PDB file of C-alpha atoms and ligand atoms in Angstrom:
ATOM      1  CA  UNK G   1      31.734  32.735  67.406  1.00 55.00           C
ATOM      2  CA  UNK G   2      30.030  36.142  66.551  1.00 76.00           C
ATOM      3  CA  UNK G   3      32.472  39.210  66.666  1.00 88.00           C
ATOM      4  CA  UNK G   4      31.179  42.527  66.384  1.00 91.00           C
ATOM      5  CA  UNK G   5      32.609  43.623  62.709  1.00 88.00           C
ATOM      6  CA  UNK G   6      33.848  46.759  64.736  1.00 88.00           C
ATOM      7  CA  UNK G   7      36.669  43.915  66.082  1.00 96.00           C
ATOM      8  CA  UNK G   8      38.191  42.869  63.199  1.00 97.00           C
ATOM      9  CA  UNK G   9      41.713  43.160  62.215  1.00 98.00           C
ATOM     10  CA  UNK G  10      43.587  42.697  59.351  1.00 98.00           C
ATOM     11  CA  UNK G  11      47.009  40.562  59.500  1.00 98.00           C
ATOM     12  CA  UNK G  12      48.937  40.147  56.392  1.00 99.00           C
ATOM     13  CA  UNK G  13      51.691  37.518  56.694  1.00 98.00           C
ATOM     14  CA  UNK G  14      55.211  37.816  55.061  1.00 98.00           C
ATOM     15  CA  UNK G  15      54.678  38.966  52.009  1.00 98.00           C
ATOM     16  CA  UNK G  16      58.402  40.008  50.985  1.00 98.00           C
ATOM     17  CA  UNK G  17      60.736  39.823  47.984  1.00 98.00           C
ATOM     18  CA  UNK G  18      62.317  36.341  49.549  1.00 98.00           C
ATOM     19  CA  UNK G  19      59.190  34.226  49.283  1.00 98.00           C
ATOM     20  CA  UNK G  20      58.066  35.869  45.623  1.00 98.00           C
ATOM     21  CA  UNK G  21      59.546  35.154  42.463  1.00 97.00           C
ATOM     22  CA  UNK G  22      63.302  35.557  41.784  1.00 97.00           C
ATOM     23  CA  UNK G  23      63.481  35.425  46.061  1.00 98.00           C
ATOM     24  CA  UNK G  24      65.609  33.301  47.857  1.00 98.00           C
ATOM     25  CA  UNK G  25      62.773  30.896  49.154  1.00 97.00           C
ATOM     26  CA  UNK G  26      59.877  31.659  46.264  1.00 97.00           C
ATOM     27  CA  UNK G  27      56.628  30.535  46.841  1.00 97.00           C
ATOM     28  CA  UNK G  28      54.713  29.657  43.192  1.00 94.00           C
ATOM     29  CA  UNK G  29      53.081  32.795  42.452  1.00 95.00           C
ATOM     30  CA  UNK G  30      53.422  34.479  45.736  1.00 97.00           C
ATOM     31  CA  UNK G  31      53.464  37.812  44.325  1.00 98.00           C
ATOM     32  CA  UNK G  32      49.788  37.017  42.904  1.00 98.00           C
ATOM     33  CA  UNK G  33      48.481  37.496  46.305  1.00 98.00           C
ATOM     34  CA  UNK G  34      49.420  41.516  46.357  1.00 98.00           C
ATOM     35  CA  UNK G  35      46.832  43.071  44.406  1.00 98.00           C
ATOM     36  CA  UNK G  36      44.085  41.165  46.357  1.00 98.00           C
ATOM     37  CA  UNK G  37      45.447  41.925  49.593  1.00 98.00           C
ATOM     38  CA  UNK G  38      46.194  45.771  48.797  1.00 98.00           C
ATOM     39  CA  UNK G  39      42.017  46.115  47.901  1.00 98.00           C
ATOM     40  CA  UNK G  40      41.649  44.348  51.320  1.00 98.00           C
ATOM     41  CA  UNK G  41      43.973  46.692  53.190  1.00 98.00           C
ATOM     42  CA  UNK G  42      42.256  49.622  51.321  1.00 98.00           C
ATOM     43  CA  UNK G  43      38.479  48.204  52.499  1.00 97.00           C
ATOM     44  CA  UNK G  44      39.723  47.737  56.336  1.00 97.00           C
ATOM     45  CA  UNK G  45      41.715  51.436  56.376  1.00 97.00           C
ATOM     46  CA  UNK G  46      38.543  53.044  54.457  1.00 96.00           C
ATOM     47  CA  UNK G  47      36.026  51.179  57.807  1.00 95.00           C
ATOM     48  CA  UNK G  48      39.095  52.399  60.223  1.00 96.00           C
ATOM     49  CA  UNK G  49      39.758  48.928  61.218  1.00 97.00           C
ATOM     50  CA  UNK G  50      43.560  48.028  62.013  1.00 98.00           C
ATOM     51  CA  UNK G  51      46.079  46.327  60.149  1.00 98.00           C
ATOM     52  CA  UNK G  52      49.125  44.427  60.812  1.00 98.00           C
ATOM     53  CA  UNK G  53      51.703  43.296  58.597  1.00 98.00           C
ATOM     54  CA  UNK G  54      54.309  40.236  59.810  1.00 98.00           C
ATOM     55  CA  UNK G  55      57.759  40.171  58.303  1.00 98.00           C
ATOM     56  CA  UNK G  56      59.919  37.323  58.608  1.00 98.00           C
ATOM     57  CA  UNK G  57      63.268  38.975  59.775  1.00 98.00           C
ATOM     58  CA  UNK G  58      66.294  36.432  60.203  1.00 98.00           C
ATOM     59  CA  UNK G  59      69.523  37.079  61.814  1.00 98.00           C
ATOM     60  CA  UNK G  60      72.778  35.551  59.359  1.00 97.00           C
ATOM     61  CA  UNK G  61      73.023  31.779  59.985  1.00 96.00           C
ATOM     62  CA  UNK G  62      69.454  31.363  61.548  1.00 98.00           C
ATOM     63  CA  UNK G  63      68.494  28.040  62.533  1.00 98.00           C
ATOM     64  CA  UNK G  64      66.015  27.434  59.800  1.00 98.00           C
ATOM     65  CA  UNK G  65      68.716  27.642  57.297  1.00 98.00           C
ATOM     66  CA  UNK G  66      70.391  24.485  55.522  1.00 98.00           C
ATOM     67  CA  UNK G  67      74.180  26.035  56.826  1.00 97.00           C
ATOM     68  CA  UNK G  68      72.842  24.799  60.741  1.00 97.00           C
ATOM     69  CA  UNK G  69      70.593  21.896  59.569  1.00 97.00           C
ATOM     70  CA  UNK G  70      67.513  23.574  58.713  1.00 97.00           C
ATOM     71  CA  UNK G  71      64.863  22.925  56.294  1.00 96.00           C
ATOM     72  CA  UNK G  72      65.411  26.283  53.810  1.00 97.00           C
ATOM     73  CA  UNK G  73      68.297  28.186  52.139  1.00 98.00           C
ATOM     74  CA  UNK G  74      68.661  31.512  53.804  1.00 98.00           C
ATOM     75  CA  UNK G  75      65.665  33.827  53.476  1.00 98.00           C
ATOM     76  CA  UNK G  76      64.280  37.296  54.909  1.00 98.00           C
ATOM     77  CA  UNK G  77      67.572  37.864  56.233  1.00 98.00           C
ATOM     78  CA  UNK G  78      67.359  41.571  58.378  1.00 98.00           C
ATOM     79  CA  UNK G  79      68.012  44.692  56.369  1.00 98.00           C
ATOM     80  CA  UNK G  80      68.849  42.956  53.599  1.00 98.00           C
ATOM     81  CA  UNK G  81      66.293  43.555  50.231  1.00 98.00           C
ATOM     82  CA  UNK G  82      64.975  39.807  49.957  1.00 98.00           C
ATOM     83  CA  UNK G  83      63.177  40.745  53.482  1.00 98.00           C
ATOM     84  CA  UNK G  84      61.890  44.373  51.701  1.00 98.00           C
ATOM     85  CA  UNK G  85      57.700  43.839  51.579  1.00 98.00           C
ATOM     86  CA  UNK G  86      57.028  42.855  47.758  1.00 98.00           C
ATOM     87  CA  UNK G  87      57.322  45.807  45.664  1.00 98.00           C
ATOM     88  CA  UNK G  88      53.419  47.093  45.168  1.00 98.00           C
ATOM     89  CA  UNK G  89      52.140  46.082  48.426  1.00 98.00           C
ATOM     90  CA  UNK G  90      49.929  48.601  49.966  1.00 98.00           C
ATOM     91  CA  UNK G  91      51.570  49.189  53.690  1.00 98.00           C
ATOM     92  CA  UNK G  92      49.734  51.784  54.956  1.00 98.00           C
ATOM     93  CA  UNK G  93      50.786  54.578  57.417  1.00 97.00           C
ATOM     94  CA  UNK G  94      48.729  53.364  60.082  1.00 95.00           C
ATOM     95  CA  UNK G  95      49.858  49.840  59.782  1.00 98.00           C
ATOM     96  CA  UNK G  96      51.755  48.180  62.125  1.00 98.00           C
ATOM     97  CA  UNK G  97      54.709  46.271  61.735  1.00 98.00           C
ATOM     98  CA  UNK G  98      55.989  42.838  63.399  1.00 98.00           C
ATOM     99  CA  UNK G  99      59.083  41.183  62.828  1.00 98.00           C
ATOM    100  CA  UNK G 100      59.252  37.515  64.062  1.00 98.00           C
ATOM    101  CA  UNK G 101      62.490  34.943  63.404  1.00 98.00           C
ATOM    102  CA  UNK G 102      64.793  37.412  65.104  1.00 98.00           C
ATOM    103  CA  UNK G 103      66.128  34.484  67.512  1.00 98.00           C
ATOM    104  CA  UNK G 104      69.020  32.936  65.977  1.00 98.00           C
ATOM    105  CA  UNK G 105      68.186  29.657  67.562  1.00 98.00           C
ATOM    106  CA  UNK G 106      64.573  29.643  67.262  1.00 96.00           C
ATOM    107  CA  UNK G 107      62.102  29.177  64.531  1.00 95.00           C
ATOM    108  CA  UNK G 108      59.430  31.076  64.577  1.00 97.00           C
ATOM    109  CA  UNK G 109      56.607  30.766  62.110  1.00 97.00           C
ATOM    110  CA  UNK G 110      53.674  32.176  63.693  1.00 98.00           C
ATOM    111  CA  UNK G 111      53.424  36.224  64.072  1.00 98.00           C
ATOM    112  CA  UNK G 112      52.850  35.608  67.314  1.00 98.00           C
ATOM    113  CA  UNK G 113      55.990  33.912  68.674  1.00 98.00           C
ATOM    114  CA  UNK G 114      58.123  36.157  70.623  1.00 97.00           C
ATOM    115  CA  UNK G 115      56.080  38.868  69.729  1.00 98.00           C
ATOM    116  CA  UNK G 116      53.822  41.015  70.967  1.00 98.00           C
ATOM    117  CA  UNK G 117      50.780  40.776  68.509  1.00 98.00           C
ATOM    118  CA  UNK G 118      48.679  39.449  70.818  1.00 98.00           C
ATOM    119  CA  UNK G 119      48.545  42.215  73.071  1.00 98.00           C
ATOM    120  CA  UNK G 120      48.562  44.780  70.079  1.00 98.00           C
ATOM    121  CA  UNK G 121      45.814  43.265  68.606  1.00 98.00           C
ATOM    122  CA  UNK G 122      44.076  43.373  72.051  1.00 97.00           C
ATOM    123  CA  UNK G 123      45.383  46.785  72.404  1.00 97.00           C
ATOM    124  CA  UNK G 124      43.596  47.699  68.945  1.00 97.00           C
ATOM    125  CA  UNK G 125      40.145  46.011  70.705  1.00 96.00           C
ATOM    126  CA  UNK G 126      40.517  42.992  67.850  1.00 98.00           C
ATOM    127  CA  UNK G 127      38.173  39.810  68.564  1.00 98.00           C
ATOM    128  CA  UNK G 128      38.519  38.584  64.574  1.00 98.00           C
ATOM    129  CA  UNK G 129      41.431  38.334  62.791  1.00 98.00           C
ATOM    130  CA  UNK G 130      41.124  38.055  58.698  1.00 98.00           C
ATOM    131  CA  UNK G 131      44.772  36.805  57.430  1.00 98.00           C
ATOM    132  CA  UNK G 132      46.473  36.895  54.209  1.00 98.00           C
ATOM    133  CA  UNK G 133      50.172  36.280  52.676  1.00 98.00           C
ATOM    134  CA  UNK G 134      52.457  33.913  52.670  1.00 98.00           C
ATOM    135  CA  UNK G 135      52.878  30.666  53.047  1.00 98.00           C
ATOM    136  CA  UNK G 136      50.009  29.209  53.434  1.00 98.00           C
ATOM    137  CA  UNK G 137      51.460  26.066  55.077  1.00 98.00           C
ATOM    138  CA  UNK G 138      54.033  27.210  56.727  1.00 98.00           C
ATOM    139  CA  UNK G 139      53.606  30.903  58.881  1.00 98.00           C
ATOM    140  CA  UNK G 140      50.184  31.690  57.286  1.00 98.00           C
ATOM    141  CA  UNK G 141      49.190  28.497  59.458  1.00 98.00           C
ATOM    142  CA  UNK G 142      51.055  28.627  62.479  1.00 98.00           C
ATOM    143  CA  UNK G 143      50.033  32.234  62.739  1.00 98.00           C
ATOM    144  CA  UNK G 144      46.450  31.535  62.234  1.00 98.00           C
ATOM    145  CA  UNK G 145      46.330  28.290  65.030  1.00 98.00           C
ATOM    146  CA  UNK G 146      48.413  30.571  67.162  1.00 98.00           C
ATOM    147  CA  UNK G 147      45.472  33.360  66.743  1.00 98.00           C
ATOM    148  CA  UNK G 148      42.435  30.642  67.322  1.00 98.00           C
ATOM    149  CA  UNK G 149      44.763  29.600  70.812  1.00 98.00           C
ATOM    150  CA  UNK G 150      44.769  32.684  71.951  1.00 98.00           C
ATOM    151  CA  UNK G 151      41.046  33.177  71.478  1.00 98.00           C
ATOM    152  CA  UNK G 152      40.708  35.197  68.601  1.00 98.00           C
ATOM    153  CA  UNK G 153      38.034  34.638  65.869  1.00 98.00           C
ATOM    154  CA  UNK G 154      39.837  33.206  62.396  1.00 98.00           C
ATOM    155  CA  UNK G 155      39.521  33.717  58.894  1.00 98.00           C
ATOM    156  CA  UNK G 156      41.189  32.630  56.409  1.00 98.00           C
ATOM    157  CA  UNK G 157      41.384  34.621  53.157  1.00 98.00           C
ATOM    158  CA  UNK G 158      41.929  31.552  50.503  1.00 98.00           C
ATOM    159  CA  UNK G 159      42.825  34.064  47.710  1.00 98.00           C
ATOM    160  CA  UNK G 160      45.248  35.896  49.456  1.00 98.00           C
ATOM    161  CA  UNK G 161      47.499  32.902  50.320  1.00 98.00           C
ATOM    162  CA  UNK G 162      49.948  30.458  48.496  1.00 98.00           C
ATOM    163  CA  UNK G 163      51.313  27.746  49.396  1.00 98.00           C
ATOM    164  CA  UNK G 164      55.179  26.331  49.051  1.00 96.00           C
ATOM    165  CA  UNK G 165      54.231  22.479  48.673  1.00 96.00           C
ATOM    166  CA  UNK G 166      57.115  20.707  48.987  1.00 93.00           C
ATOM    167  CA  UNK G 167      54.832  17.951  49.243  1.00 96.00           C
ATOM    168  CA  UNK G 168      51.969  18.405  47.037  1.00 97.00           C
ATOM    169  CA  UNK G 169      48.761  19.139  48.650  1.00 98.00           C
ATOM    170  CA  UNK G 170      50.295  21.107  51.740  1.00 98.00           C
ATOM    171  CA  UNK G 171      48.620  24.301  51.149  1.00 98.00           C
ATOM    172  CA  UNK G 172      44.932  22.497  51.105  1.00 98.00           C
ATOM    173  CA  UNK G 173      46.004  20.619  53.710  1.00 98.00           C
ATOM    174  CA  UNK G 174      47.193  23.519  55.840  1.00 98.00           C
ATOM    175  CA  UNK G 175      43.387  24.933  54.839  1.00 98.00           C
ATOM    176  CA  UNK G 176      42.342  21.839  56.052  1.00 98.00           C
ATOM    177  CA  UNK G 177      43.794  22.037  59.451  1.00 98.00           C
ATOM    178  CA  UNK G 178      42.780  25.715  60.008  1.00 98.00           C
ATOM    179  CA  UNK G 179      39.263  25.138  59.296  1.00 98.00           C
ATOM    180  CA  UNK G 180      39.034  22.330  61.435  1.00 98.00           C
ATOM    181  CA  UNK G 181      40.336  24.129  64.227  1.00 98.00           C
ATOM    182  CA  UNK G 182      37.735  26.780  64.032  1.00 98.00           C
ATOM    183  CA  UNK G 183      39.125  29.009  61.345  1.00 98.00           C
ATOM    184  CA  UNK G 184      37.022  30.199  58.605  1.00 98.00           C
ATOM    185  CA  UNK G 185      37.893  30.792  54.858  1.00 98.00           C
ATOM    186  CA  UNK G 186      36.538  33.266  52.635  1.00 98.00           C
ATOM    187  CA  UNK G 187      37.322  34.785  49.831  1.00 98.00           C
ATOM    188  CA  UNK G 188      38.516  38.559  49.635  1.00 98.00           C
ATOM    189  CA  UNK G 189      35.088  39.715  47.883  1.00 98.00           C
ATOM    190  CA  UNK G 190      33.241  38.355  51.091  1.00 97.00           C
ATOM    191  CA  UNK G 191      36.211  39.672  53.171  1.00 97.00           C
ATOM    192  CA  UNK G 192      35.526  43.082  51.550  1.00 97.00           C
ATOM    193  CA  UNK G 193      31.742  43.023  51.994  1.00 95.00           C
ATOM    194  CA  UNK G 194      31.921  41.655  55.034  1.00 91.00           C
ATOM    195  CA  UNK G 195      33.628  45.544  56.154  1.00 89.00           C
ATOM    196  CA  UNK G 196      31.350  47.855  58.193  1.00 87.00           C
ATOM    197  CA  UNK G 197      30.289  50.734  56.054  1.00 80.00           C
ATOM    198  CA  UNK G 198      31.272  48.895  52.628  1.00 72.00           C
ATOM    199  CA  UNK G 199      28.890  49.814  49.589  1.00 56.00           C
ATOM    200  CA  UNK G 200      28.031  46.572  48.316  1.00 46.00           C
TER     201      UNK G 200
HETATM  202  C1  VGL O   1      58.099  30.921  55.951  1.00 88.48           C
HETATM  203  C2  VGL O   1      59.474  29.157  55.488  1.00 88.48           C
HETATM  204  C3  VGL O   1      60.504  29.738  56.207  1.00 88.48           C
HETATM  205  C4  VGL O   1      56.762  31.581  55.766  1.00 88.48           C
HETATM  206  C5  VGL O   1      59.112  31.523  56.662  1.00 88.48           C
HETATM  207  O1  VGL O   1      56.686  32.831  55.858  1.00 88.48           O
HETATM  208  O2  VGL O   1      55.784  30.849  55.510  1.00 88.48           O
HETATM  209  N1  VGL O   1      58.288  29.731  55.371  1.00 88.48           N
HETATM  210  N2  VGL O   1      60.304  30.916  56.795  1.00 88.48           N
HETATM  211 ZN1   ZN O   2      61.890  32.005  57.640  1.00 88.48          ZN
END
């Protein structure tokens, strides 16, 4: 599936204090993904393409947390500082914002659940969407088969993610998956040179 490189869009998935070391729910090394991801923000904003940035944002007593049954200890919890972006990361003015896990009852992994990326990203004349952050096999998937179903082009930037692996072998798994469905993975350099306009 061709897309015009005028159509892509940037989407950077949760990366917040809670998933990064000394968080509530840290992902190995999640914080390694920020200075990769800020050159990639700065190569779409420099070729005027738009960016998006998902937050998880969790009421008190969400449904994903142990207290109810869930999988996780609480995480990302609204206003509080373990949902804050990760110190460093380059959100810039233009960017837009979308919080997701707002429904106490719901789970919500994908950036597009009960949101209204989608139609932002339509809105912003996306047909490609390159995605980055956190957790790889978690909402870095979902939100990446949720982008494929609703006919978006895919790519996966494999050095901008990290994986939680409770089982071992989730993250390449999760790669797996995506790829299979139709989602490609590259690495931020080809992300970067893959920008309309860049030098190199
Ligand atoms: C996530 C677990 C729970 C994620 C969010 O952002 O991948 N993982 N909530
Ligand atoms: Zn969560």
């Amino acid at each position: 599936m061709a897309v015009s490189p005028s159509k892509r869009a940037l989407l950077v998935v949760d990366v917040q204090r809670d998933f990064c070391t000394g968080g509530a729910l840290p992902v190995r090394h999640g914080e390694a993904v920020v200075p990769r991801l800020n050159a990639v923000t700065d190569a779409f904003t420099r070729s005027g393409l738009p960016v998006f940035f998902t937050r998880d944002w969790h009421p008190p007593r969400h449904v994903s947390f142990l207290e109810r049954g869930g999988p996780w200890p609480p995480h990302c919890i609204q206003g509080t500082r373990g949902a804050e972006f990760y110190p460093g990361l380059r959100v810039p003015p233009s960017a837009t914002v979308v919080s997701k896990g707002y429904d106490p009852d719901e789970e919500a992994y994908s950036g597009f659940q009960g949101t209204d990326l989608a139609q932002m990203l339509k809105g912003a004349s996306a047909g490609e969407v390159f995605i980055g952050g956190l957790a790889t096999d978690y909402c870095v998937k979902e939100t990446c088969l949720d982008a494929l179903k609703a006919g978006f082009a895919a790519d996966v930037i494999e050095d901008c993610v990290m994986a939680v692996d409770l089982e071992p072998g989730d993250g390449r798994r999760a790669l797996e998956a995506v790829s299979k469905s139709g989602a490609r993975l590259v690495s931020s350099q080809e992300a970067i040179k893959m920008m309309p306009g860049a030098q190199q």
